[in-house]
Amino acid sequence: MNRVILLSLGLAAIASTALAQEDKVARGKYLVTTSGCHDCHTPWAMTPKGPAPDMSRALSGHPADLQLPPAPRPVGPWIVSAAATNTAWSGPWGVSFTANLTPDPETGLGKWSARNFKETIRSGRHMGRGREILPPMPIMVYKNFTDADLEAIFSYLQTIPPLKNRVPEPLPPSSNVATRP
């Protein structure tokens, strides 16, 4: 009898943990969807109704195969320009390319831990200690997420299809070249 009760309690704990993880992933999906992540991390494509996110490449970042000409020089009060995919941005910081947020282990977040993800958002630096996260990423806004929210976002990102897409490294302000292979 005690074995049956212990087994039942053990299965209930496993079911509760699975449900909690399911809730965490659902919360993460909600946050990704409502916080504008697709606006920049999902490449846009031209549709009959105009530009729209290409969900077949959801959250895969700037397309590795998209070679861009040098970014236009700022004119007048305008200081920022963006590629038609909405994944490459040029401004006083140089040229930035939106990251691959899919769980691909070679080109995305597949080898990251939740801790790496939280440290990146909290510090505004890649992996919490590397290069600065550049505009247009709204780090100052996303730093306000709770640890639970960031863990939920990371948990959700680990469930989406991994897409192999190596995003170019940012280019410095003095660079006149927009992308390199």
PDB file of C-alpha atoms in Angstrom:
ATOM      1  CA  MET A   1       0.000   0.000   0.000  1.00  0.00           C
ATOM      2  CA  ASN A   2       2.776   2.468   0.873  1.00  0.00           C
ATOM      3  CA  ARG A   3       4.443   1.754  -2.461  1.00  0.00           C
ATOM      4  CA  VAL A   4       1.264   2.626  -4.317  1.00  0.00           C
ATOM      5  CA  ILE A   5       0.914   5.900  -2.434  1.00  0.00           C
ATOM      6  CA  LEU A   6       4.576   6.777  -3.012  1.00  0.00           C
ATOM      7  CA  LEU A   7       4.296   5.889  -6.682  1.00  0.00           C
ATOM      8  CA  SER A   8       1.159   8.013  -7.010  1.00  0.00           C
ATOM      9  CA  LEU A   9       2.864  10.941  -5.272  1.00  0.00           C
ATOM     10  CA  GLY A  10       5.891  10.561  -7.526  1.00  0.00           C
ATOM     11  CA  LEU A  11       3.743  10.561 -10.672  1.00  0.00           C
ATOM     12  CA  ALA A  12       1.812  13.574  -9.393  1.00  0.00           C
ATOM     13  CA  ALA A  13       5.087  15.434  -8.827  1.00  0.00           C
ATOM     14  CA  ILE A  14       6.261  14.570 -12.352  1.00  0.00           C
ATOM     15  CA  ALA A  15       2.919  15.670 -13.813  1.00  0.00           C
ATOM     16  CA  SER A  16       3.056  18.895 -11.792  1.00  0.00           C
ATOM     17  CA  THR A  17       6.603  19.608 -13.012  1.00  0.00           C
ATOM     18  CA  ALA A  18       5.575  18.936 -16.620  1.00  0.00           C
ATOM     19  CA  LEU A  19       2.581  21.239 -16.244  1.00  0.00           C
ATOM     20  CA  ALA A  20       4.750  23.948 -14.684  1.00  0.00           C
ATOM     21  CA  GLN A  21       7.198  23.679 -17.624  1.00  0.00           C
ATOM     22  CA  GLU A  22       4.283  23.831 -20.076  1.00  0.00           C
ATOM     23  CA  ASP A  23       3.013  26.984 -18.334  1.00  0.00           C
ATOM     24  CA  LYS A  24       6.521  28.490 -18.419  1.00  0.00           C
ATOM     25  CA  VAL A  25       6.822  27.862 -22.172  1.00  0.00           C
ATOM     26  CA  ALA A  26       3.347  29.323 -22.762  1.00  0.00           C
ATOM     27  CA  ARG A  27       4.318  32.426 -20.774  1.00  0.00           C
ATOM     28  CA  GLY A  28       7.523  32.701 -22.806  1.00  0.00           C
ATOM     29  CA  LYS A  29       5.624  32.463 -26.081  1.00  0.00           C
ATOM     30  CA  TYR A  30       3.247  35.192 -24.885  1.00  0.00           C
ATOM     31  CA  LEU A  31       6.161  37.466 -23.945  1.00  0.00           C
ATOM     32  CA  VAL A  32       8.011  36.868 -27.241  1.00  0.00           C
ATOM     33  CA  THR A  33       4.827  37.532 -29.200  1.00  0.00           C
ATOM     34  CA  THR A  34       3.838  40.700 -27.329  1.00  0.00           C
ATOM     35  CA  SER A  35       7.319  42.191 -26.822  1.00  0.00           C
ATOM     36  CA  GLY A  36       8.138  42.711 -30.484  1.00  0.00           C
ATOM     37  CA  CYS A  37      10.808  39.990 -30.827  1.00  0.00           C
ATOM     38  CA  HIS A  38       9.502  38.983 -34.275  1.00  0.00           C
ATOM     39  CA  ASP A  39       9.656  42.608 -35.452  1.00  0.00           C
ATOM     40  CA  CYS A  40      13.437  42.414 -35.822  1.00  0.00           C
ATOM     41  CA  HIS A  41      14.530  38.795 -35.264  1.00  0.00           C
ATOM     42  CA  THR A  42      12.189  37.330 -37.914  1.00  0.00           C
ATOM     43  CA  PRO A  43      13.228  38.428 -41.429  1.00  0.00           C
ATOM     44  CA  TRP A  44      10.572  40.331 -43.298  1.00  0.00           C
ATOM     45  CA  ALA A  45       9.585  39.481 -46.861  1.00  0.00           C
ATOM     46  CA  MET A  46       7.493  41.313 -49.420  1.00  0.00           C
ATOM     47  CA  THR A  47       3.937  39.995 -49.644  1.00  0.00           C
ATOM     48  CA  PRO A  48       0.986  41.146 -51.776  1.00  0.00           C
ATOM     49  CA  LYS A  49      -0.043  43.274 -48.762  1.00  0.00           C
ATOM     50  CA  GLY A  50       3.446  44.729 -48.250  1.00  0.00           C
ATOM     51  CA  PRO A  51       6.320  43.688 -45.976  1.00  0.00           C
ATOM     52  CA  ALA A  52       5.543  41.114 -43.278  1.00  0.00           C
ATOM     53  CA  PRO A  53       7.516  38.755 -41.050  1.00  0.00           C
ATOM     54  CA  ASP A  54       8.453  35.512 -42.861  1.00  0.00           C
ATOM     55  CA  MET A  55       7.338  33.016 -40.218  1.00  0.00           C
ATOM     56  CA  SER A  56       9.055  30.161 -42.072  1.00  0.00           C
ATOM     57  CA  ARG A  57      12.250  31.811 -40.740  1.00  0.00           C
ATOM     58  CA  ALA A  58      10.813  32.792 -37.361  1.00  0.00           C
ATOM     59  CA  LEU A  59      13.359  34.347 -34.991  1.00  0.00           C
ATOM     60  CA  SER A  60      16.320  33.224 -37.127  1.00  0.00           C
ATOM     61  CA  GLY A  61      17.844  36.722 -37.342  1.00  0.00           C
ATOM     62  CA  HIS A  62      19.492  38.435 -40.286  1.00  0.00           C
ATOM     63  CA  PRO A  63      19.674  36.027 -43.256  1.00  0.00           C
ATOM     64  CA  ALA A  64      23.278  34.836 -43.650  1.00  0.00           C
ATOM     65  CA  ASP A  65      22.925  34.715 -47.428  1.00  0.00           C
ATOM     66  CA  LEU A  66      21.702  38.308 -47.783  1.00  0.00           C
ATOM     67  CA  GLN A  67      24.570  40.448 -49.008  1.00  0.00           C
ATOM     68  CA  LEU A  68      23.898  44.140 -48.503  1.00  0.00           C
ATOM     69  CA  PRO A  69      25.559  47.112 -50.161  1.00  0.00           C
ATOM     70  CA  PRO A  70      27.185  49.652 -47.838  1.00  0.00           C
ATOM     71  CA  ALA A  71      24.634  51.379 -45.639  1.00  0.00           C
ATOM     72  CA  PRO A  72      23.577  54.827 -46.837  1.00  0.00           C
ATOM     73  CA  ARG A  73      25.172  57.799 -45.151  1.00  0.00           C
ATOM     74  CA  PRO A  74      22.848  59.648 -42.754  1.00  0.00           C
ATOM     75  CA  VAL A  75      21.343  62.780 -44.281  1.00  0.00           C
ATOM     76  CA  GLY A  76      19.913  65.707 -42.373  1.00  0.00           C
ATOM     77  CA  PRO A  77      18.261  64.796 -39.090  1.00  0.00           C
ATOM     78  CA  TRP A  78      17.992  61.085 -40.066  1.00  0.00           C
ATOM     79  CA  ILE A  79      20.633  58.966 -38.341  1.00  0.00           C
ATOM     80  CA  VAL A  80      19.349  55.391 -38.760  1.00  0.00           C
ATOM     81  CA  SER A  81      18.586  53.163 -41.731  1.00  0.00           C
ATOM     82  CA  ALA A  82      17.261  49.608 -41.872  1.00  0.00           C
ATOM     83  CA  ALA A  83      17.362  46.832 -44.447  1.00  0.00           C
ATOM     84  CA  ALA A  84      14.082  45.769 -46.032  1.00  0.00           C
ATOM     85  CA  THR A  85      14.251  42.535 -43.997  1.00  0.00           C
ATOM     86  CA  ASN A  86      14.194  44.637 -40.792  1.00  0.00           C
ATOM     87  CA  THR A  87      17.184  42.557 -39.612  1.00  0.00           C
ATOM     88  CA  ALA A  88      20.100  44.922 -40.365  1.00  0.00           C
ATOM     89  CA  TRP A  89      20.376  48.403 -38.926  1.00  0.00           C
ATOM     90  CA  SER A  90      22.886  51.173 -39.513  1.00  0.00           C
ATOM     91  CA  GLY A  91      23.524  54.181 -37.322  1.00  0.00           C
ATOM     92  CA  PRO A  92      26.213  55.965 -35.324  1.00  0.00           C
ATOM     93  CA  TRP A  93      27.128  52.597 -33.688  1.00  0.00           C
ATOM     94  CA  GLY A  94      27.926  50.997 -37.084  1.00  0.00           C
ATOM     95  CA  VAL A  95      25.887  48.173 -38.600  1.00  0.00           C
ATOM     96  CA  SER A  96      24.098  45.662 -36.403  1.00  0.00           C
ATOM     97  CA  PHE A  97      22.439  42.431 -37.456  1.00  0.00           C
ATOM     98  CA  THR A  98      19.671  40.798 -35.445  1.00  0.00           C
ATOM     99  CA  ALA A  99      20.665  37.525 -33.779  1.00  0.00           C
ATOM    100  CA  ASN A 100      19.419  34.018 -34.441  1.00  0.00           C
ATOM    101  CA  LEU A 101      17.262  33.186 -31.414  1.00  0.00           C
ATOM    102  CA  THR A 102      16.412  29.637 -32.519  1.00  0.00           C
ATOM    103  CA  PRO A 103      17.916  26.683 -30.625  1.00  0.00           C
ATOM    104  CA  ASP A 104      20.331  25.780 -33.432  1.00  0.00           C
ATOM    105  CA  PRO A 105      23.502  24.680 -31.582  1.00  0.00           C
ATOM    106  CA  GLU A 106      25.921  26.148 -34.130  1.00  0.00           C
ATOM    107  CA  THR A 107      24.325  29.466 -35.074  1.00  0.00           C
ATOM    108  CA  GLY A 108      21.631  30.168 -32.491  1.00  0.00           C
ATOM    109  CA  LEU A 109      20.958  29.751 -28.779  1.00  0.00           C
ATOM    110  CA  GLY A 110      21.252  25.948 -28.766  1.00  0.00           C
ATOM    111  CA  LYS A 111      24.361  25.872 -26.566  1.00  0.00           C
ATOM    112  CA  TRP A 112      23.213  28.701 -24.307  1.00  0.00           C
ATOM    113  CA  SER A 113      21.859  28.224 -20.814  1.00  0.00           C
ATOM    114  CA  ALA A 114      19.065  30.221 -19.217  1.00  0.00           C
ATOM    115  CA  ARG A 115      21.796  31.884 -17.167  1.00  0.00           C
ATOM    116  CA  ASN A 116      23.661  32.999 -20.344  1.00  0.00           C
ATOM    117  CA  PHE A 117      20.416  34.433 -21.693  1.00  0.00           C
ATOM    118  CA  LYS A 118      19.581  36.317 -18.482  1.00  0.00           C
ATOM    119  CA  GLU A 119      23.137  37.675 -18.166  1.00  0.00           C
ATOM    120  CA  THR A 120      22.998  38.935 -21.765  1.00  0.00           C
ATOM    121  CA  ILE A 121      19.782  40.852 -21.157  1.00  0.00           C
ATOM    122  CA  ARG A 122      20.824  42.105 -17.707  1.00  0.00           C
ATOM    123  CA  SER A 123      24.298  43.298 -18.758  1.00  0.00           C
ATOM    124  CA  GLY A 124      23.558  44.371 -22.337  1.00  0.00           C
ATOM    125  CA  ARG A 125      26.572  42.262 -23.392  1.00  0.00           C
ATOM    126  CA  HIS A 126      26.748  39.063 -25.441  1.00  0.00           C
ATOM    127  CA  MET A 127      26.826  36.104 -23.008  1.00  0.00           C
ATOM    128  CA  GLY A 128      26.900  38.659 -20.187  1.00  0.00           C
ATOM    129  CA  ARG A 129      30.518  39.643 -20.806  1.00  0.00           C
ATOM    130  CA  GLY A 130      31.212  39.908 -24.561  1.00  0.00           C
ATOM    131  CA  ARG A 131      30.502  42.600 -27.077  1.00  0.00           C
ATOM    132  CA  GLU A 132      27.806  45.173 -26.419  1.00  0.00           C
ATOM    133  CA  ILE A 133      24.284  44.419 -27.625  1.00  0.00           C
ATOM    134  CA  LEU A 134      23.622  47.119 -30.211  1.00  0.00           C
ATOM    135  CA  PRO A 135      20.571  49.095 -31.358  1.00  0.00           C
ATOM    136  CA  PRO A 136      17.832  48.602 -32.195  1.00  0.00           C
ATOM    137  CA  MET A 137      17.670  45.979 -29.409  1.00  0.00           C
ATOM    138  CA  PRO A 138      15.765  47.713 -26.587  1.00  0.00           C
ATOM    139  CA  ILE A 139      18.006  46.361 -23.814  1.00  0.00           C
ATOM    140  CA  MET A 140      17.034  49.229 -21.483  1.00  0.00           C
ATOM    141  CA  VAL A 141      13.415  48.047 -21.717  1.00  0.00           C
ATOM    142  CA  TYR A 142      14.090  44.308 -21.583  1.00  0.00           C
ATOM    143  CA  LYS A 143      16.287  44.677 -18.496  1.00  0.00           C
ATOM    144  CA  ASN A 144      12.979  45.228 -16.673  1.00  0.00           C
ATOM    145  CA  PHE A 145      11.806  41.657 -17.251  1.00  0.00           C
ATOM    146  CA  THR A 146      11.849  39.561 -14.098  1.00  0.00           C
ATOM    147  CA  ASP A 147      14.151  36.543 -13.899  1.00  0.00           C
ATOM    148  CA  ALA A 148      11.034  34.364 -14.194  1.00  0.00           C
ATOM    149  CA  ASP A 149      10.023  36.188 -17.393  1.00  0.00           C
ATOM    150  CA  LEU A 150      13.497  35.812 -18.910  1.00  0.00           C
ATOM    151  CA  GLU A 151      13.557  32.122 -17.991  1.00  0.00           C
ATOM    152  CA  ALA A 152      10.127  31.712 -19.601  1.00  0.00           C
ATOM    153  CA  ILE A 153      11.280  33.473 -22.788  1.00  0.00           C
ATOM    154  CA  PHE A 154      14.387  31.288 -22.934  1.00  0.00           C
ATOM    155  CA  SER A 155      12.316  28.134 -22.292  1.00  0.00           C
ATOM    156  CA  TYR A 156       9.999  29.034 -25.161  1.00  0.00           C
ATOM    157  CA  LEU A 157      12.895  29.819 -27.521  1.00  0.00           C
ATOM    158  CA  GLN A 158      14.283  26.350 -26.829  1.00  0.00           C
ATOM    159  CA  THR A 159      11.032  24.805 -28.165  1.00  0.00           C
ATOM    160  CA  ILE A 160      10.903  26.497 -31.583  1.00  0.00           C
ATOM    161  CA  PRO A 161      12.398  24.828 -34.680  1.00  0.00           C
ATOM    162  CA  PRO A 162      16.173  25.287 -34.862  1.00  0.00           C
ATOM    163  CA  LEU A 163      17.191  27.133 -38.020  1.00  0.00           C
ATOM    164  CA  LYS A 164      20.816  27.145 -39.130  1.00  0.00           C
ATOM    165  CA  ASN A 165      21.586  30.770 -39.944  1.00  0.00           C
ATOM    166  CA  ARG A 166      24.948  32.313 -39.094  1.00  0.00           C
ATOM    167  CA  VAL A 167      24.358  36.031 -38.617  1.00  0.00           C
ATOM    168  CA  PRO A 168      27.241  38.369 -39.530  1.00  0.00           C
ATOM    169  CA  GLU A 169      29.155  40.116 -36.770  1.00  0.00           C
ATOM    170  CA  PRO A 170      28.393  43.830 -36.269  1.00  0.00           C
ATOM    171  CA  LEU A 171      30.419  46.313 -38.287  1.00  0.00           C
ATOM    172  CA  PRO A 172      32.107  49.310 -36.677  1.00  0.00           C
ATOM    173  CA  PRO A 173      30.969  52.872 -37.460  1.00  0.00           C
ATOM    174  CA  SER A 174      33.943  53.559 -39.688  1.00  0.00           C
ATOM    175  CA  SER A 175      33.222  50.547 -41.884  1.00  0.00           C
ATOM    176  CA  ASN A 176      31.974  51.190 -45.389  1.00  0.00           C
ATOM    177  CA  VAL A 177      31.110  47.533 -46.015  1.00  0.00           C
ATOM    178  CA  ALA A 178      27.666  46.276 -44.974  1.00  0.00           C
ATOM    179  CA  THR A 179      28.184  42.483 -44.883  1.00  0.00           C
ATOM    180  CA  ARG A 180      30.927  39.960 -45.287  1.00  0.00           C
ATOM    181  CA  PRO A 181      30.554  36.239 -45.974  1.00  0.00           C
TER     182      PRO A 181
END
